[in-house]
Amino acid sequence: MAAPLTLLLIVAVTIRAVLFRSSLAELISARVEVVSPLNAWKRVVEGLALLDLGVSPYSGDVFHETPLMIYLFHFTVDYAEIVFIVSAYFFRKQKYALESDRYSADCLELLRSPKEMFYIPLKVAMFYLLNPFTILSCVAKSTCGLNNAIIALFIFCTLKGSALLSGILLALATYQSIYPLTLFAPALLFFLQRLYIPVNLRRSSFWFFTLQYAFMYVGSLVVITGLSFFLLGSWDFIPSVYGFIFSVPDLTPNIGLFWYFFAEMFEHFRLFFSCVFQFNVFFYTIPLSIKLKEHPVFLIFMQIAIISIFKSYPTVGDVALYMAFLPAWSHLYRFLRNIFLVSCVLLACSALFPVLWHLWIYAGSANSNFYYAITLLFNFGQVKVFTTTWLTNCEWKNRWRNKVSLFINLY
Amino acid sequence: MGLLSDPNRRKALTGLLTRLNTPICIVCYLAGIVWFMGLAFEPFTLRTYMSENAMGSTMVEERFSSGERALSLAKEFDAHKRQARGMPVEWLVKAMQSRGLEVFTQSFSRKLPFPDENKERYMVRGTNVYGILRAPRAPRTEALVITAPCSPGNTNNQAVALLLALAQYFRNQIYWAKDIIFLVNEHDLIGTQAWLEGYHHTNITGMEYSPLQGRAGSIQAALSLELSSDVITSLDLVLEGLNGQLPNLDLANLFYAFCQKLGVLCTIQGKLQRNDWDTAEGYTHAAQTMMLMVLKQACGRSWGDHGLFLRYHIEAASVRGINSFRHYKTDATTIGRLLEGMVRKLNNLLERLHQSYFFYLLPSLSRFVSIGYYMPAFGLLAVILLLRVSFPGLCHCFSVSLQPSSPGVLTVLTPVVISHLTGVALYLLPVHLQEMAVEHFPVSETEAVVLTAIAIYTAGLALPHNTQRLLSGEGTEQGWKVLKLTALLYLAVLLGCTALINFSLGFILAVTLVPITASITPHMPKALYAVVMVLLSPAFTILYCVFIYQELIEAPVSVSEGWMLFLSVISQGILDHALYGSLVYPLLALFIYPCWLMFWNILFWN
């Protein structure tokens, strides 16, 4: 396993290094599908410049990263490319480790041969490292890669069973962008399952553990926020980062659903629509948690997919995050019906994004409707992947249950 | 999506597709071709009309009368041009200054990647001279450009002279709301590119130029004038720009309206409009005009100095005076009045031209085919690829190939990577290896570049026989089906994206590539199919287009002359890409050719 993995790493690092040095790097870092106002490298550099001048980096509404991120880059700005490559490697290492770890413990994987299981970590690593979306994101030096690394570390620590580390990393991920807040529920469910505490609202053990975990999470969040305050000496970062995420003032087109709507609506209704759109992201946590309480890892996958489809400034790096997890559920492939059509749609949309952008902005022959149509189609394809995986999981569970009950009845 | 998730209906649909797949594909292909040819039939086209309100409602009396003075100016310009052996910069500057314009010059230089044999230049150095007529009353935020090229020899003297005469006339009028820039560019397209890059502060093609000292605001429209004789019989309108981009149809409508008003004969593609659409000759004439436009748009080069303006979202067209054997002659005053009228209408624009169509085909100047009518022709051809992809045998392969145990994905990866590497070699090597080629072979640099390109293209044909030996577990049924699936999807997406940007290029490539790629399998008779594939490959498509183009402009060529023209077309394509950023050569070398190579691989799979 080590040899193919090393080969994969070398290939991935080579591709990124070659692209970093070519003239394509500036082209890619300007693409709106790859960078958003939240994680663009240009804005990080701007924020660093303002910090060096002694001005608050949040003045001027350009910089929307968290203070810890500025300080991280303050020290490593010359080696930025290396930081991004290392985070990609780190991320992949976590994925690899978590995959190889998970299946020894998970007893539901009896439907697959051990040989297939052996290859899954490698496939996950391949899906992430060689995914063109991740490569583009890394070459553009978007901080999305770092966010993905933190989320992967969080999943790793959760699966390893360390509640404290998991809480701290989840707090860090939430601190970066609010949306990983929804991952609190699946992490909690995983720990409860692991410690054999039944999810019963009347049991005191359930409440005891929940409060413990919540305390660790909220505590780390408070500590990190306090640290940011002390680093910069003001609370400026809260409206600039979290206010920016929630109120969506920047309407640069991207692959998400917010920009077109918010560009057309009247000021009077803006608050209402922001609430509705943001609520959409958090809303699915409760029903999904109830339905998937025995499968917290699948729930994590579902939540990450929902976040990357419905968040306010998605980029292709977010899409790559949940796509990398797909091989982990390869036992569902037999039942996936429309996956071919959907993947063709996603591929065609990815090819059409730059074409319609060119026709709109440079040639002037198209307009925003064309670009938004492709955005809608892309998100529709993503939602189809999400629902297809969900439905096949339900179907697979039913078949598994039938087989097990048959098995039990025989004996 | 009930149709796809209901198993019974799904089975019925797949059964239908399996049984009738080939007949449907053939019908679609024929329907696509017939639809395309039927576009030129007059009842299927729409009459052109002026869409922009700001340009339609003014009734203007044109009063330009200095045609004779322009002609004497032309002789003076010719004399000074001969004396200066290039562009008479001082004379032009003085002439423009005496007419009350603010005059500036810009010098530029460019070293071509290899010598251009058509225009005989390699190291180009020149100067652009432009004068700005400031609008007397309005704030100076918008501008119009009138440009005439300074060409060597006897060409375009009258154009520059008419430009100066118009400048003098315009200077005395008070109704200008936009600044007017009178530009005389040297070395045609290279000069225009240098001026535009200087004006917009960009540097996309590696040109060296001095910064522009004077600017006039955002350019709304541009007109390029080419006039080489004292009297003309007709005016030709040239619309095709770089990468097949066309100006807004309103500009063509404007030109046509003024030609009608002043009684000037106007042509497009050099062909005069006919009234007998219901006869065979009438239809053929319209079809020929449309085919000429398609061929010119597909080759992606700019057919007039206006073509480079389009990239900056400036609507521009070229007006070319033609002097042929007709009874009725038009003098310079009338041409001046026509230009005056057009510029006055453009002066009235409140915003950029955007009301009319950007994507159209013109079988004649008064009839047009919009994108909604011509896209189904391409759609029918693209549907063939999708039908082939959804052919159940192939579709099943996809789900099977997702299993980790089958070697499907890796066997596909090798031909794909090797084809693309060959494409990269075809793109990079001809220009980079020209010195080496010139050392070892007795050819000039241009010939070296073109022949290297053809050599790499032919060398790619030998690949399948070699790559198969490198791979283990070759020759499986599964392998070629997965490769064909990938290649068909790749071709469909590629042709779709090309057709969106440049419909003509996408359509021509689809017509030649779709039949062979849809029907290719390794089980066909190899020799026959190999010959057919080579005859329908992108290089031969270019060759056929050259011959068809020569037929259509009524200057047919013999085979050897056609071959020389083909070689010059390749060299022009590479030069256009290097000088102006044309995308046809990279598209063909980096994407279409590797895609074709993948199908070639399938043919020789075992």
PDB file of C-alpha atoms in Angstrom, chain B residues 127-215:
ATOM      1  CA  THR B 127       4.076  53.908 -36.231  1.00  0.00           C
ATOM      2  CA  ASN B 128       0.380  54.574 -35.805  1.00  0.00           C
ATOM      3  CA  VAL B 129      -0.882  58.106 -36.221  1.00  0.00           C
ATOM      4  CA  TYR B 130      -4.216  59.101 -34.745  1.00  0.00           C
ATOM      5  CA  GLY B 131      -6.067  62.358 -34.305  1.00  0.00           C
ATOM      6  CA  ILE B 132      -8.858  62.986 -31.811  1.00  0.00           C
ATOM      7  CA  LEU B 133     -11.748  65.252 -32.660  1.00  0.00           C
ATOM      8  CA  ARG B 134     -13.096  66.354 -29.294  1.00  0.00           C
ATOM      9  CA  ALA B 135     -16.842  66.626 -28.952  1.00  0.00           C
ATOM     10  CA  PRO B 136     -17.672  70.331 -28.593  1.00  0.00           C
ATOM     11  CA  ARG B 137     -20.494  70.119 -26.104  1.00  0.00           C
ATOM     12  CA  ALA B 138     -20.731  66.784 -24.332  1.00  0.00           C
ATOM     13  CA  PRO B 139     -18.554  65.324 -21.562  1.00  0.00           C
ATOM     14  CA  ARG B 140     -15.810  63.288 -23.132  1.00  0.00           C
ATOM     15  CA  THR B 141     -16.653  59.830 -21.916  1.00  0.00           C
ATOM     16  CA  GLU B 142     -17.330  57.965 -25.170  1.00  0.00           C
ATOM     17  CA  ALA B 143     -15.606  57.748 -28.505  1.00  0.00           C
ATOM     18  CA  LEU B 144     -16.006  56.434 -32.036  1.00  0.00           C
ATOM     19  CA  VAL B 145     -13.112  55.270 -34.177  1.00  0.00           C
ATOM     20  CA  ILE B 146     -12.712  55.572 -37.940  1.00  0.00           C
ATOM     21  CA  THR B 147      -9.605  53.843 -39.200  1.00  0.00           C
ATOM     22  CA  ALA B 148      -7.882  53.475 -42.548  1.00  0.00           C
ATOM     23  CA  PRO B 149      -4.800  51.302 -42.998  1.00  0.00           C
ATOM     24  CA  CYS B 150      -1.613  52.643 -44.503  1.00  0.00           C
ATOM     25  CA  SER B 151      -0.652  49.879 -46.914  1.00  0.00           C
ATOM     26  CA  PRO B 152       2.445  49.675 -49.079  1.00  0.00           C
ATOM     27  CA  GLY B 153       2.110  50.350 -52.790  1.00  0.00           C
ATOM     28  CA  ASN B 154      -0.976  51.779 -54.417  1.00  0.00           C
ATOM     29  CA  THR B 155      -3.576  50.437 -52.027  1.00  0.00           C
ATOM     30  CA  ASN B 156      -5.702  52.423 -49.622  1.00  0.00           C
ATOM     31  CA  ASN B 157      -4.473  55.900 -50.545  1.00  0.00           C
ATOM     32  CA  GLN B 158      -8.030  57.071 -51.174  1.00  0.00           C
ATOM     33  CA  ALA B 159      -9.086  55.619 -47.822  1.00  0.00           C
ATOM     34  CA  VAL B 160      -6.592  57.722 -45.869  1.00  0.00           C
ATOM     35  CA  ALA B 161      -7.449  60.792 -47.942  1.00  0.00           C
ATOM     36  CA  LEU B 162     -11.185  60.340 -47.385  1.00  0.00           C
ATOM     37  CA  LEU B 163     -10.437  59.975 -43.690  1.00  0.00           C
ATOM     38  CA  LEU B 164      -8.687  63.350 -43.661  1.00  0.00           C
ATOM     39  CA  ALA B 165     -11.449  64.994 -45.700  1.00  0.00           C
ATOM     40  CA  LEU B 166     -14.069  63.630 -43.321  1.00  0.00           C
ATOM     41  CA  ALA B 167     -12.026  64.888 -40.374  1.00  0.00           C
ATOM     42  CA  GLN B 168     -12.058  68.381 -41.822  1.00  0.00           C
ATOM     43  CA  TYR B 169     -15.804  68.238 -42.449  1.00  0.00           C
ATOM     44  CA  PHE B 170     -16.606  66.797 -39.037  1.00  0.00           C
ATOM     45  CA  ARG B 171     -14.551  69.460 -37.310  1.00  0.00           C
ATOM     46  CA  ASN B 172     -16.981  72.118 -38.482  1.00  0.00           C
ATOM     47  CA  GLN B 173     -20.086  70.437 -37.097  1.00  0.00           C
ATOM     48  CA  ILE B 174     -21.516  71.047 -33.661  1.00  0.00           C
ATOM     49  CA  TYR B 175     -23.653  67.997 -33.111  1.00  0.00           C
ATOM     50  CA  TRP B 176     -20.964  65.529 -32.034  1.00  0.00           C
ATOM     51  CA  ALA B 177     -21.690  63.956 -28.657  1.00  0.00           C
ATOM     52  CA  LYS B 178     -18.785  61.539 -28.708  1.00  0.00           C
ATOM     53  CA  ASP B 179     -15.116  62.080 -29.461  1.00  0.00           C
ATOM     54  CA  ILE B 180     -14.085  60.767 -32.859  1.00  0.00           C
ATOM     55  CA  ILE B 181     -10.678  59.181 -33.301  1.00  0.00           C
ATOM     56  CA  PHE B 182      -9.218  59.092 -36.812  1.00  0.00           C
ATOM     57  CA  LEU B 183      -6.622  56.326 -36.834  1.00  0.00           C
ATOM     58  CA  VAL B 184      -4.123  55.558 -39.590  1.00  0.00           C
ATOM     59  CA  ASN B 185      -2.396  52.304 -38.687  1.00  0.00           C
ATOM     60  CA  GLU B 186       0.698  50.837 -40.238  1.00  0.00           C
ATOM     61  CA  HIS B 187       1.193  47.128 -40.947  1.00  0.00           C
ATOM     62  CA  ASP B 188      -2.589  46.562 -40.866  1.00  0.00           C
ATOM     63  CA  LEU B 189      -3.537  44.145 -38.093  1.00  0.00           C
ATOM     64  CA  ILE B 190      -0.286  44.409 -36.125  1.00  0.00           C
ATOM     65  CA  GLY B 191      -0.654  48.185 -35.934  1.00  0.00           C
ATOM     66  CA  THR B 192      -4.293  47.924 -34.907  1.00  0.00           C
ATOM     67  CA  GLN B 193      -3.396  45.386 -32.217  1.00  0.00           C
ATOM     68  CA  ALA B 194      -0.653  47.650 -30.857  1.00  0.00           C
ATOM     69  CA  TRP B 195      -3.022  50.633 -30.789  1.00  0.00           C
ATOM     70  CA  LEU B 196      -5.820  48.706 -29.073  1.00  0.00           C
ATOM     71  CA  GLU B 197      -3.475  47.222 -26.490  1.00  0.00           C
ATOM     72  CA  GLY B 198      -2.056  50.664 -25.774  1.00  0.00           C
ATOM     73  CA  TYR B 199      -5.531  52.181 -25.530  1.00  0.00           C
ATOM     74  CA  HIS B 200      -6.830  49.539 -23.132  1.00  0.00           C
ATOM     75  CA  HIS B 201      -3.589  49.072 -21.151  1.00  0.00           C
ATOM     76  CA  THR B 202      -3.390  45.348 -21.812  1.00  0.00           C
ATOM     77  CA  ASN B 203      -0.594  43.233 -23.178  1.00  0.00           C
ATOM     78  CA  ILE B 204      -1.949  39.937 -24.308  1.00  0.00           C
ATOM     79  CA  THR B 205       0.234  39.269 -27.315  1.00  0.00           C
ATOM     80  CA  GLY B 206       3.730  40.321 -26.281  1.00  0.00           C
ATOM     81  CA  MET B 207       3.878  43.378 -28.502  1.00  0.00           C
ATOM     82  CA  GLU B 208       6.220  46.216 -27.640  1.00  0.00           C
ATOM     83  CA  TYR B 209       4.622  49.612 -28.019  1.00  0.00           C
ATOM     84  CA  SER B 210       5.031  53.114 -26.711  1.00  0.00           C
ATOM     85  CA  PRO B 211       2.214  54.186 -24.415  1.00  0.00           C
ATOM     86  CA  LEU B 212      -0.512  56.324 -25.930  1.00  0.00           C
ATOM     87  CA  GLN B 213      -0.238  59.996 -25.045  1.00  0.00           C
ATOM     88  CA  GLY B 214      -3.834  60.860 -25.775  1.00  0.00           C
ATOM     89  CA  ARG B 215      -7.043  59.026 -25.008  1.00  0.00           C
TER      90      ARG B 215
END
